[in-house]
Amino acid sequence: MSPRKALDAVTADIRSNHITADGTGLFNTTRHIGLLCHLAASMAADTEYQLAPNSADLPSAENLAASAGHLGRAIAHYAQALAPLLILTTTAQDTRQQKLDSLDHHHRLRGHLDDADRALAAARTVLAERTSSYAAPRPSRPAPCMTTPPAPAHDVQLRARR
Protein backbone atom coordinates (compact mmCIF):
# COMPACT_ATOMS: atom_id res chain seq x y z
CA MET A 1 0.00 0.00 0.00
CA SER A 2 1.38 3.43 -0.88
CA PRO A 3 2.00 5.95 1.91
CA ARG A 4 -0.83 8.15 0.60
CA LYS A 5 -3.31 5.25 0.51
CA ALA A 6 -2.24 4.22 4.02
CA LEU A 7 -2.78 7.79 5.26
CA ASP A 8 -6.18 7.90 3.56
CA ALA A 9 -7.16 4.59 5.20
CA VAL A 10 -6.11 5.79 8.67
CA THR A 11 -7.88 9.13 8.16
CA ALA A 12 -11.08 7.34 7.05
CA ASP A 13 -10.90 5.10 10.12
CA ILE A 14 -10.42 8.11 12.39
CA ARG A 15 -13.40 9.91 10.86
CA SER A 16 -15.65 6.87 11.18
CA ASN A 17 -14.79 6.29 14.87
CA HIS A 18 -15.68 9.56 16.59
CA ILE A 19 -14.30 10.85 19.86
CA THR A 20 -17.10 11.16 22.38
CA ALA A 21 -16.99 12.10 26.06
CA ASP A 22 -17.38 8.52 27.29
CA GLY A 23 -15.47 5.27 27.51
CA THR A 24 -15.90 4.61 23.78
CA GLY A 25 -14.34 7.99 22.96
CA LEU A 26 -11.42 7.21 25.25
CA PHE A 27 -10.92 3.83 23.54
CA ASN A 28 -11.11 5.48 20.09
CA THR A 29 -8.56 8.13 21.10
CA THR A 30 -6.01 5.56 22.23
CA ARG A 31 -6.70 3.49 19.10
CA HIS A 32 -6.16 6.55 16.88
CA ILE A 33 -2.85 7.24 18.62
CA GLY A 34 -1.76 3.66 17.93
CA LEU A 35 -2.72 3.85 14.25
CA LEU A 36 -0.95 7.18 13.81
CA CYS A 37 2.21 5.94 15.57
CA HIS A 38 2.33 2.90 13.30
CA LEU A 39 1.81 5.07 10.21
CA ALA A 40 4.49 7.57 11.28
CA ALA A 41 6.99 4.75 11.92
CA SER A 42 6.19 3.25 8.53
CA MET A 43 6.63 6.61 6.82
CA ALA A 44 9.96 7.15 8.56
CA ALA A 45 11.11 3.73 7.33
CA ASP A 46 9.94 4.62 3.81
CA THR A 47 11.99 7.81 4.06
CA GLU A 48 15.11 5.81 4.78
CA TYR A 49 14.28 3.35 1.99
CA GLN A 50 13.69 6.23 -0.45
CA LEU A 51 17.32 7.25 -0.02
CA ALA A 52 18.37 3.86 -1.41
CA PRO A 53 18.48 3.16 -5.16
CA ASN A 54 15.50 1.59 -6.98
CA SER A 55 12.78 3.27 -4.90
CA ALA A 56 11.13 5.33 -7.63
CA ASP A 57 7.58 4.30 -6.69
CA LEU A 58 7.66 6.25 -3.38
CA PRO A 59 7.25 9.99 -2.86
CA SER A 60 10.49 11.89 -2.38
CA ALA A 61 12.38 11.49 0.88
CA GLU A 62 11.75 15.17 1.65
CA ASN A 63 7.98 14.75 1.25
CA LEU A 64 7.93 11.53 3.27
CA ALA A 65 9.91 13.16 6.07
CA ALA A 66 7.69 16.25 6.08
CA SER A 67 4.58 14.09 6.13
CA ALA A 68 5.97 12.04 9.04
CA GLY A 69 6.49 15.33 10.89
CA HIS A 70 2.84 16.28 10.35
CA LEU A 71 1.81 12.84 11.62
CA GLY A 72 3.92 13.48 14.72
CA ARG A 73 1.95 16.67 15.36
CA ALA A 74 -1.33 14.75 14.95
CA ILE A 75 -0.11 12.18 17.48
CA ALA A 76 0.82 14.96 19.91
CA HIS A 77 -2.62 16.56 19.62
CA TYR A 78 -4.39 13.24 20.21
CA ALA A 79 -2.20 12.67 23.28
CA GLN A 80 -3.02 16.19 24.54
CA ALA A 81 -6.72 15.47 23.98
CA LEU A 82 -6.55 12.63 26.51
CA ALA A 83 -6.47 14.94 29.57
CA PRO A 84 -9.68 16.89 28.88
CA LEU A 85 -11.35 13.70 27.61
CA LEU A 86 -10.54 11.86 30.83
CA ILE A 87 -11.88 14.75 32.88
CA LEU A 88 -15.08 14.86 30.85
CA THR A 89 -15.66 11.11 31.14
CA THR A 90 -14.96 10.81 34.87
CA THR A 91 -16.42 14.00 36.34
CA ALA A 92 -20.03 14.33 37.40
CA GLN A 93 -21.46 17.70 36.40
CA ASP A 94 -23.69 18.59 39.31
CA THR A 95 -22.82 22.18 40.13
CA ARG A 96 -22.78 25.26 37.96
CA GLN A 97 -19.00 25.55 38.34
CA GLN A 98 -18.53 21.96 37.21
CA LYS A 99 -20.67 22.64 34.14
CA LEU A 100 -18.56 25.70 33.29
CA ASP A 101 -15.38 23.68 33.76
CA SER A 102 -16.84 20.99 31.52
CA LEU A 103 -17.35 23.54 28.74
CA ASP A 104 -13.70 24.56 29.03
CA HIS A 105 -12.55 20.94 28.86
CA HIS A 106 -14.80 20.30 25.86
CA HIS A 107 -13.36 23.39 24.11
CA ARG A 108 -9.79 22.16 24.76
CA LEU A 109 -10.67 18.66 23.53
CA ARG A 110 -12.26 20.03 20.35
CA GLY A 111 -9.24 22.29 19.72
CA HIS A 112 -6.79 19.39 19.90
CA LEU A 113 -8.92 17.19 17.65
CA ASP A 114 -9.29 20.00 15.09
CA ASP A 115 -5.51 20.58 15.13
CA ALA A 116 -4.91 16.85 14.66
CA ASP A 117 -7.25 16.91 11.66
CA ARG A 118 -5.34 19.85 10.16
CA ALA A 119 -2.04 18.01 10.67
CA LEU A 120 -3.43 14.94 8.86
CA ALA A 121 -4.60 17.15 5.99
CA ALA A 122 -1.13 18.73 5.79
CA ALA A 123 0.48 15.26 5.71
CA ARG A 124 -1.77 14.25 2.82
CA THR A 125 -1.02 17.47 0.94
CA VAL A 126 2.72 16.89 1.24
CA LEU A 127 2.36 13.30 0.02
CA ALA A 128 0.37 14.51 -3.00
CA GLU A 129 3.18 16.84 -4.08
CA ARG A 130 5.50 15.47 -6.72
CA THR A 131 8.99 16.81 -7.16
CA SER A 132 10.45 16.39 -10.60
CA SER A 133 14.11 16.10 -11.43
CA TYR A 134 13.82 19.29 -13.53
CA ALA A 135 12.45 21.54 -10.82
CA ALA A 136 13.83 22.21 -7.39
CA PRO A 137 11.63 20.70 -4.68
CA ARG A 138 9.54 23.16 -2.74
CA PRO A 139 10.48 23.27 0.90
CA SER A 140 7.61 22.02 3.01
CA ARG A 141 6.55 24.22 5.87
CA PRO A 142 4.62 22.88 8.81
CA ALA A 143 1.06 24.10 9.12
CA PRO A 144 0.72 26.70 11.87
CA CYS A 145 -0.51 25.39 15.18
CA MET A 146 -3.98 26.78 15.74
CA THR A 147 -4.61 25.72 19.31
CA THR A 148 -5.69 28.30 21.78
CA PRO A 149 -4.09 28.05 25.19
CA PRO A 150 -6.43 26.94 27.96
CA ALA A 151 -7.95 29.72 30.03
CA PRO A 152 -6.14 30.29 33.33
CA ALA A 153 -7.98 28.88 36.32
CA HIS A 154 -8.73 32.36 37.67
CA ASP A 155 -10.56 33.31 34.42
CA VAL A 156 -12.87 30.31 34.81
CA GLN A 157 -13.54 31.28 38.42
CA LEU A 158 -14.29 34.89 37.39
CA ARG A 159 -16.79 33.72 34.77
CA ALA A 160 -18.47 31.50 37.35
CA ARG A 161 -19.00 34.44 39.73
CA ARG A 162 -20.71 36.56 37.10
Coordinates of N, CA and C in Angstrom, one line a residue:
M1 N 0.9 -1.2 0.0 CA 0.0 0.0 0.0 C 0.9 1.2 0.0
S2 N 0.6 2.2 -0.8 CA 1.4 3.4 -0.9 C 1.2 4.2 0.4
P3 N 2.2 5.1 0.7 CA 2.0 6.0 1.9 C 0.7 6.8 1.9
R4 N 0.4 7.3 0.7 CA -0.8 8.2 0.6 C -2.1 7.3 0.8
K5 N -2.1 6.1 0.3 CA -3.3 5.2 0.5 C -3.4 4.8 2.0
A6 N -2.2 4.6 2.6 CA -2.2 4.2 4.0 C -2.7 5.4 4.9
L7 N -2.3 6.6 4.5 CA -2.8 7.8 5.3 C -4.3 8.0 5.1
D8 N -4.7 7.8 3.8 CA -6.2 7.9 3.6 C -7.0 6.9 4.3
A9 N -6.5 5.6 4.4 CA -7.2 4.6 5.2 C -7.2 4.9 6.7
V10 N -6.1 5.4 7.2 CA -6.1 5.8 8.7 C -7.0 7.0 8.9
T11 N -7.0 8.0 8.0 CA -7.9 9.1 8.2 C -9.4 8.7 8.1
A12 N -9.7 7.8 7.2 CA -11.1 7.3 7.1 C -11.5 6.6 8.3
D13 N -10.6 5.8 8.9 CA -10.9 5.1 10.1 C -11.1 6.1 11.3
I14 N -10.3 7.1 11.3 CA -10.4 8.1 12.4 C -11.8 8.8 12.3
R15 N -12.1 9.2 11.1 CA -13.4 9.9 10.9 C -14.6 9.1 11.1
S16 N -14.5 7.7 11.0 CA -15.7 6.9 11.2 C -15.8 6.4 12.6
N17 N -14.8 6.6 13.4 CA -14.8 6.3 14.9 C -14.6 7.6 15.7
H18 N -15.7 8.2 16.0 CA -15.7 9.6 16.6 C -15.2 9.5 18.0
I19 N -14.7 10.7 18.5 CA -14.3 10.8 19.9 C -15.5 11.4 20.6
T20 N -16.0 10.7 21.5 CA -17.1 11.2 22.4 C -16.6 11.2 23.8
A21 N -17.4 11.9 24.7 CA -17.0 12.1 26.1 C -17.5 10.9 26.9
D22 N -17.0 9.7 26.5 CA -17.4 8.5 27.3 C -16.3 7.5 27.1
G23 N -16.5 6.3 27.6 CA -15.5 5.3 27.5 C -15.1 4.9 26.1
T24 N -16.1 4.9 25.2 CA -15.9 4.6 23.8 C -15.0 5.7 23.2
G25 N -15.2 6.9 23.5 CA -14.3 8.0 23.0 C -12.9 7.8 23.5
L26 N -12.8 7.4 24.7 CA -11.4 7.2 25.3 C -10.7 6.1 24.5
F27 N -11.5 5.0 24.3 CA -10.9 3.8 23.5 C -10.5 4.3 22.1
N28 N -11.4 5.0 21.5 CA -11.1 5.5 20.1 C -9.9 6.4 20.1
T29 N -9.7 7.2 21.1 CA -8.6 8.1 21.1 C -7.3 7.3 21.2
T30 N -7.2 6.4 22.1 CA -6.0 5.6 22.2 C -5.8 4.7 21.0
R31 N -6.8 4.3 20.4 CA -6.7 3.5 19.1 C -6.2 4.4 18.0
H32 N -6.7 5.6 17.9 CA -6.2 6.5 16.9 C -4.7 6.8 17.1
I33 N -4.3 7.0 18.3 CA -2.9 7.2 18.6 C -2.0 6.1 18.1
G34 N -2.5 4.8 18.4 CA -1.8 3.7 17.9 C -1.6 3.6 16.4
L35 N -2.7 3.9 15.7 CA -2.7 3.8 14.2 C -1.8 4.9 13.7
L36 N -1.8 6.1 14.3 CA -1.0 7.2 13.8 C 0.5 6.9 14.1
C37 N 0.8 6.3 15.3 CA 2.2 5.9 15.6 C 2.7 4.9 14.6
H38 N 1.9 3.9 14.3 CA 2.3 2.9 13.3 C 2.6 3.5 11.9
L39 N 1.7 4.4 11.5 CA 1.8 5.1 10.2 C 3.1 6.0 10.2
A40 N 3.3 6.7 11.2 CA 4.5 7.6 11.3 C 5.8 6.7 11.2
A41 N 5.8 5.6 11.9 CA 7.0 4.7 11.9 C 7.2 4.2 10.5
S42 N 6.1 3.8 9.9 CA 6.2 3.2 8.5 C 6.7 4.3 7.6
M43 N 6.2 5.5 7.7 CA 6.6 6.6 6.8 C 8.1 7.0 7.1
A44 N 8.5 6.9 8.3 CA 10.0 7.2 8.6 C 10.8 6.1 7.9
A45 N 10.4 4.8 8.0 CA 11.1 3.7 7.3 C 11.1 3.9 5.8
D46 N 10.0 4.3 5.2 CA 9.9 4.6 3.8 C 10.9 5.7 3.4
T47 N 11.1 6.7 4.3 CA 12.0 7.8 4.1 C 13.4 7.3 3.9
E48 N 13.8 6.4 4.9 CA 15.1 5.8 4.8 C 15.3 5.0 3.5
Y49 N 14.2 4.2 3.2 CA 14.3 3.3 2.0 C 14.4 4.2 0.7
Q50 N 13.7 5.3 0.7 CA 13.7 6.2 -0.5 C 15.1 6.7 -0.8
L51 N 15.9 6.8 0.2 CA 17.3 7.3 0.0 C 18.2 6.2 -0.7
A52 N 17.7 4.9 -0.7 CA 18.4 3.9 -1.4 C 18.0 3.9 -2.9
P53 N 18.8 3.2 -3.7 CA 18.5 3.2 -5.2 C 17.3 2.3 -5.4
N54 N 16.6 2.4 -6.6 CA 15.5 1.6 -7.0 C 14.3 1.8 -6.1
S55 N 14.0 3.0 -5.7 CA 12.8 3.3 -4.9 C 11.9 4.3 -5.6
A56 N 11.8 4.3 -6.9 CA 11.1 5.3 -7.6 C 9.6 5.4 -7.4
D57 N 9.0 4.3 -6.9 CA 7.6 4.3 -6.7 C 7.1 5.0 -5.4
L58 N 8.0 5.5 -4.6 CA 7.7 6.2 -3.4 C 7.8 7.7 -3.6
P59 N 7.0 8.5 -2.8 CA 7.2 10.0 -2.9 C 8.7 10.3 -2.5
S60 N 9.1 11.5 -2.7 CA 10.5 11.9 -2.4 C 10.7 11.8 -0.9
A61 N 12.0 11.6 -0.5 CA 12.4 11.5 0.9 C 12.0 12.7 1.6
E62 N 12.1 13.9 1.0 CA 11.7 15.2 1.7 C 10.3 15.2 2.0
N63 N 9.4 14.7 1.0 CA 8.0 14.7 1.3 C 7.6 13.7 2.3
L64 N 8.2 12.5 2.3 CA 7.9 11.5 3.3 C 8.3 12.0 4.7
A65 N 9.5 12.7 4.8 CA 9.9 13.2 6.1 C 9.0 14.3 6.6
A66 N 8.6 15.2 5.7 CA 7.7 16.3 6.1 C 6.3 15.7 6.5
S67 N 5.9 14.7 5.8 CA 4.6 14.1 6.1 C 4.7 13.4 7.5
A68 N 5.8 12.7 7.7 CA 6.0 12.0 9.0 C 6.0 13.1 10.2
G69 N 6.5 14.3 9.9 CA 6.5 15.3 10.9 C 5.1 15.8 11.2
H70 N 4.2 15.9 10.1 CA 2.8 16.3 10.3 C 2.1 15.2 11.1
L71 N 2.4 13.9 10.9 CA 1.8 12.8 11.6 C 2.2 12.9 13.1
G72 N 3.5 13.3 13.3 CA 3.9 13.5 14.7 C 3.1 14.5 15.5
R73 N 2.8 15.6 14.7 CA 2.0 16.7 15.4 C 0.6 16.1 15.6
A74 N 0.0 15.3 14.7 CA -1.3 14.7 14.9 C -1.3 13.8 16.2
I75 N -0.2 13.0 16.3 CA -0.1 12.2 17.5 C -0.1 13.0 18.8
A76 N 0.7 14.1 18.7 CA 0.8 15.0 19.9 C -0.5 15.6 20.3
H77 N -1.3 16.0 19.3 CA -2.6 16.6 19.6 C -3.6 15.5 20.2
Y78 N -3.5 14.3 19.6 CA -4.4 13.2 20.2 C -4.0 12.9 21.6
A79 N -2.7 12.9 21.9 CA -2.2 12.7 23.3 C -2.6 13.8 24.2
Q80 N -2.6 15.1 23.7 CA -3.0 16.2 24.5 C -4.5 16.2 24.7
A81 N -5.3 15.6 23.8 CA -6.7 15.5 24.0 C -7.1 14.5 25.1
L82 N -6.2 13.6 25.5 CA -6.5 12.6 26.5 C -6.9 13.3 27.8
A83 N -6.2 14.3 28.3 CA -6.5 14.9 29.6 C -7.9 15.5 29.7
P84 N -8.3 16.4 28.7 CA -9.7 16.9 28.9 C -10.7 15.8 28.7
L85 N -10.4 14.8 27.8 CA -11.4 13.7 27.6 C -11.5 12.9 28.9
L86 N -10.4 12.6 29.6 CA -10.5 11.9 30.8 C -11.4 12.6 31.9
I87 N -11.1 13.9 31.9 CA -11.9 14.8 32.9 C -13.4 14.7 32.5
L88 N -13.7 14.9 31.3 CA -15.1 14.9 30.8 C -15.8 13.5 31.1
T89 N -15.0 12.4 31.0 CA -15.7 11.1 31.1 C -15.8 10.7 32.6
T90 N -15.0 11.3 33.5 CA -15.0 10.8 34.9 C -15.6 11.8 35.9
T91 N -15.9 13.0 35.4 CA -16.4 14.0 36.3 C -17.9 14.1 36.2
A92 N -18.6 14.1 37.4 CA -20.0 14.3 37.4 C -20.2 15.8 37.3
Q93 N -21.2 16.3 36.6 CA -21.5 17.7 36.4 C -22.7 18.1 37.2
D94 N -22.5 18.3 38.5 CA -23.7 18.6 39.3 C -23.8 20.1 39.6
T95 N -22.7 20.8 39.8 CA -22.8 22.2 40.1 C -22.6 23.1 38.9
R96 N -23.0 24.3 39.1 CA -22.8 25.3 38.0 C -21.3 25.4 37.6
Q97 N -20.4 25.4 38.6 CA -19.0 25.5 38.3 C -18.5 24.3 37.6
Q98 N -19.0 23.2 37.9 CA -18.5 22.0 37.2 C -19.0 22.0 35.8
K99 N -20.2 22.5 35.5 CA -20.7 22.6 34.1 C -19.8 23.6 33.3
L100 N -19.4 24.7 34.0 CA -18.6 25.7 33.3 C -17.2 25.1 33.0
D101 N -16.7 24.4 34.0 CA -15.4 23.7 33.8 C -15.5 22.7 32.6
S102 N -16.6 22.0 32.6 CA -16.8 21.0 31.5 C -16.8 21.6 30.1
L103 N -17.4 22.8 30.0 CA -17.4 23.5 28.7 C -15.9 23.9 28.3
D104 N -15.1 24.3 29.3 CA -13.7 24.6 29.0 C -13.0 23.3 28.6
H105 N -13.2 22.2 29.2 CA -12.5 20.9 28.9 C -13.0 20.5 27.5
H106 N -14.3 20.7 27.2 CA -14.8 20.3 25.9 C -14.1 21.2 24.8
H107 N -14.0 22.5 25.1 CA -13.4 23.4 24.1 C -11.9 23.0 23.9
R108 N -11.2 22.6 24.9 CA -9.8 22.2 24.8 C -9.7 20.9 24.0
L109 N -10.6 19.9 24.3 CA -10.7 18.7 23.5 C -10.9 18.9 22.1
R110 N -11.9 19.7 21.7 CA -12.3 20.0 20.4 C -11.1 20.7 19.6
G111 N -10.4 21.6 20.3 CA -9.2 22.3 19.7 C -8.1 21.3 19.3
H112 N -7.8 20.4 20.2 CA -6.8 19.4 19.9 C -7.2 18.5 18.8
L113 N -8.5 18.1 18.7 CA -8.9 17.2 17.7 C -8.9 17.9 16.3
D114 N -9.3 19.2 16.3 CA -9.3 20.0 15.1 C -7.9 20.2 14.6
D115 N -6.9 20.4 15.5 CA -5.5 20.6 15.1 C -4.9 19.3 14.6
A116 N -5.3 18.1 15.2 CA -4.9 16.8 14.7 C -5.4 16.6 13.2
D117 N -6.7 17.0 13.0 CA -7.2 16.9 11.7 C -6.5 17.8 10.6
R118 N -6.1 19.0 11.1 CA -5.3 19.9 10.2 C -4.0 19.3 9.9
A119 N -3.3 18.6 10.9 CA -2.0 18.0 10.7 C -2.1 16.8 9.7
L120 N -3.2 16.1 9.8 CA -3.4 14.9 8.9 C -3.6 15.5 7.4
A121 N -4.4 16.5 7.3 CA -4.6 17.1 6.0 C -3.3 17.7 5.4
A122 N -2.4 18.2 6.3 CA -1.1 18.7 5.8 C -0.3 17.6 5.4
A123 N -0.3 16.4 6.1 CA 0.5 15.3 5.7 C 0.0 14.7 4.4
R124 N -1.3 14.7 4.1 CA -1.8 14.3 2.8 C -1.4 15.2 1.7
T125 N -1.4 16.5 1.9 CA -1.0 17.5 0.9 C 0.4 17.3 0.5
V126 N 1.3 17.1 1.5 CA 2.7 16.9 1.2 C 2.9 15.6 0.4
L127 N 2.2 14.6 0.8 CA 2.4 13.3 0.0 C 1.9 13.4 -1.4
A128 N 0.9 14.3 -1.7 CA 0.4 14.5 -3.0 C 1.3 15.3 -3.9
E129 N 2.2 16.0 -3.3 CA 3.2 16.8 -4.1 C 4.2 15.9 -4.8
R130 N 4.5 16.2 -6.0 CA 5.5 15.5 -6.7 C 6.6 16.4 -7.0
T131 N 7.8 16.0 -6.8 CA 9.0 16.8 -7.2 C 9.6 16.2 -8.4
S132 N 9.8 16.9 -9.4 CA 10.5 16.4 -10.6 C 11.9 16.6 -10.6
S133 N 12.7 15.9 -11.4 CA 14.1 16.1 -11.4 C 14.5 17.4 -12.1
Y134 N 13.5 18.1 -12.8 CA 13.8 19.3 -13.5 C 13.6 20.5 -12.7
A135 N 12.8 20.4 -11.7 CA 12.4 21.5 -10.8 C 13.0 21.3 -9.4
A136 N 13.4 22.3 -8.8 CA 13.8 22.2 -7.4 C 12.6 21.9 -6.5
P137 N 12.8 21.0 -5.6 CA 11.6 20.7 -4.7 C 11.3 21.9 -3.8
R138 N 10.0 22.1 -3.6 CA 9.5 23.2 -2.7 C 9.8 22.7 -1.3
P139 N 10.3 23.6 -0.5 CA 10.5 23.3 0.9 C 9.1 23.2 1.6
S140 N 8.9 22.2 2.3 CA 7.6 22.0 3.0 C 7.7 22.8 4.3
R141 N 6.6 23.5 4.6 CA 6.6 24.2 5.9 C 5.5 23.6 6.7
P142 N 5.7 23.4 8.0 CA 4.6 22.9 8.8 C 3.4 23.9 8.9
A143 N 2.3 23.3 9.0 CA 1.1 24.1 9.1 C 1.1 24.8 10.5
P144 N 0.7 26.0 10.6 CA 0.7 26.7 11.9 C -0.2 26.0 12.9
C145 N 0.3 26.0 14.1 CA -0.5 25.4 15.2 C -1.6 26.4 15.6
M146 N -2.8 25.9 15.5 CA -4.0 26.8 15.7 C -4.6 26.6 17.1
T147 N -4.0 25.9 18.0 CA -4.6 25.7 19.3 C -4.6 27.0 20.1
T148 N -5.6 27.2 20.9 CA -5.7 28.3 21.8 C -5.3 27.8 23.1
P149 N -4.5 28.5 23.9 CA -4.1 28.0 25.2 C -5.3 28.0 26.1
P150 N -5.3 27.0 27.0 CA -6.4 26.9 28.0 C -6.5 28.2 28.8
A151 N -7.7 28.5 29.2 CA -7.9 29.7 30.0 C -7.3 29.5 31.4
P152 N -6.7 30.5 32.0 CA -6.1 30.3 33.3 C -7.3 30.0 34.3
A153 N -7.0 29.3 35.4 CA -8.0 28.9 36.3 C -8.7 30.1 36.9
H154 N -8.0 31.2 37.1 CA -8.7 32.4 37.7 C -9.8 33.0 36.7
D155 N -9.6 32.8 35.4 CA -10.6 33.3 34.4 C -11.8 32.5 34.5
V156 N -11.7 31.2 34.7 CA -12.9 30.3 34.8 C -13.6 30.7 36.1
Q157 N -12.9 30.9 37.2 CA -13.5 31.3 38.4 C -14.2 32.6 38.3
L158 N -13.6 33.6 37.6 CA -14.3 34.9 37.4 C -15.6 34.8 36.6
R159 N -15.6 33.9 35.6 CA -16.8 33.7 34.8 C -17.9 33.1 35.6
A160 N -17.5 32.2 36.5 CA -18.5 31.5 37.4 C -19.1 32.5 38.3
R161 N -18.4 33.5 38.8 CA -19.0 34.4 39.7 C -20.0 35.4 39.1
R162 N -19.8 35.6 37.8 CA -20.7 36.6 37.1 C -22.1 36.1 36.9

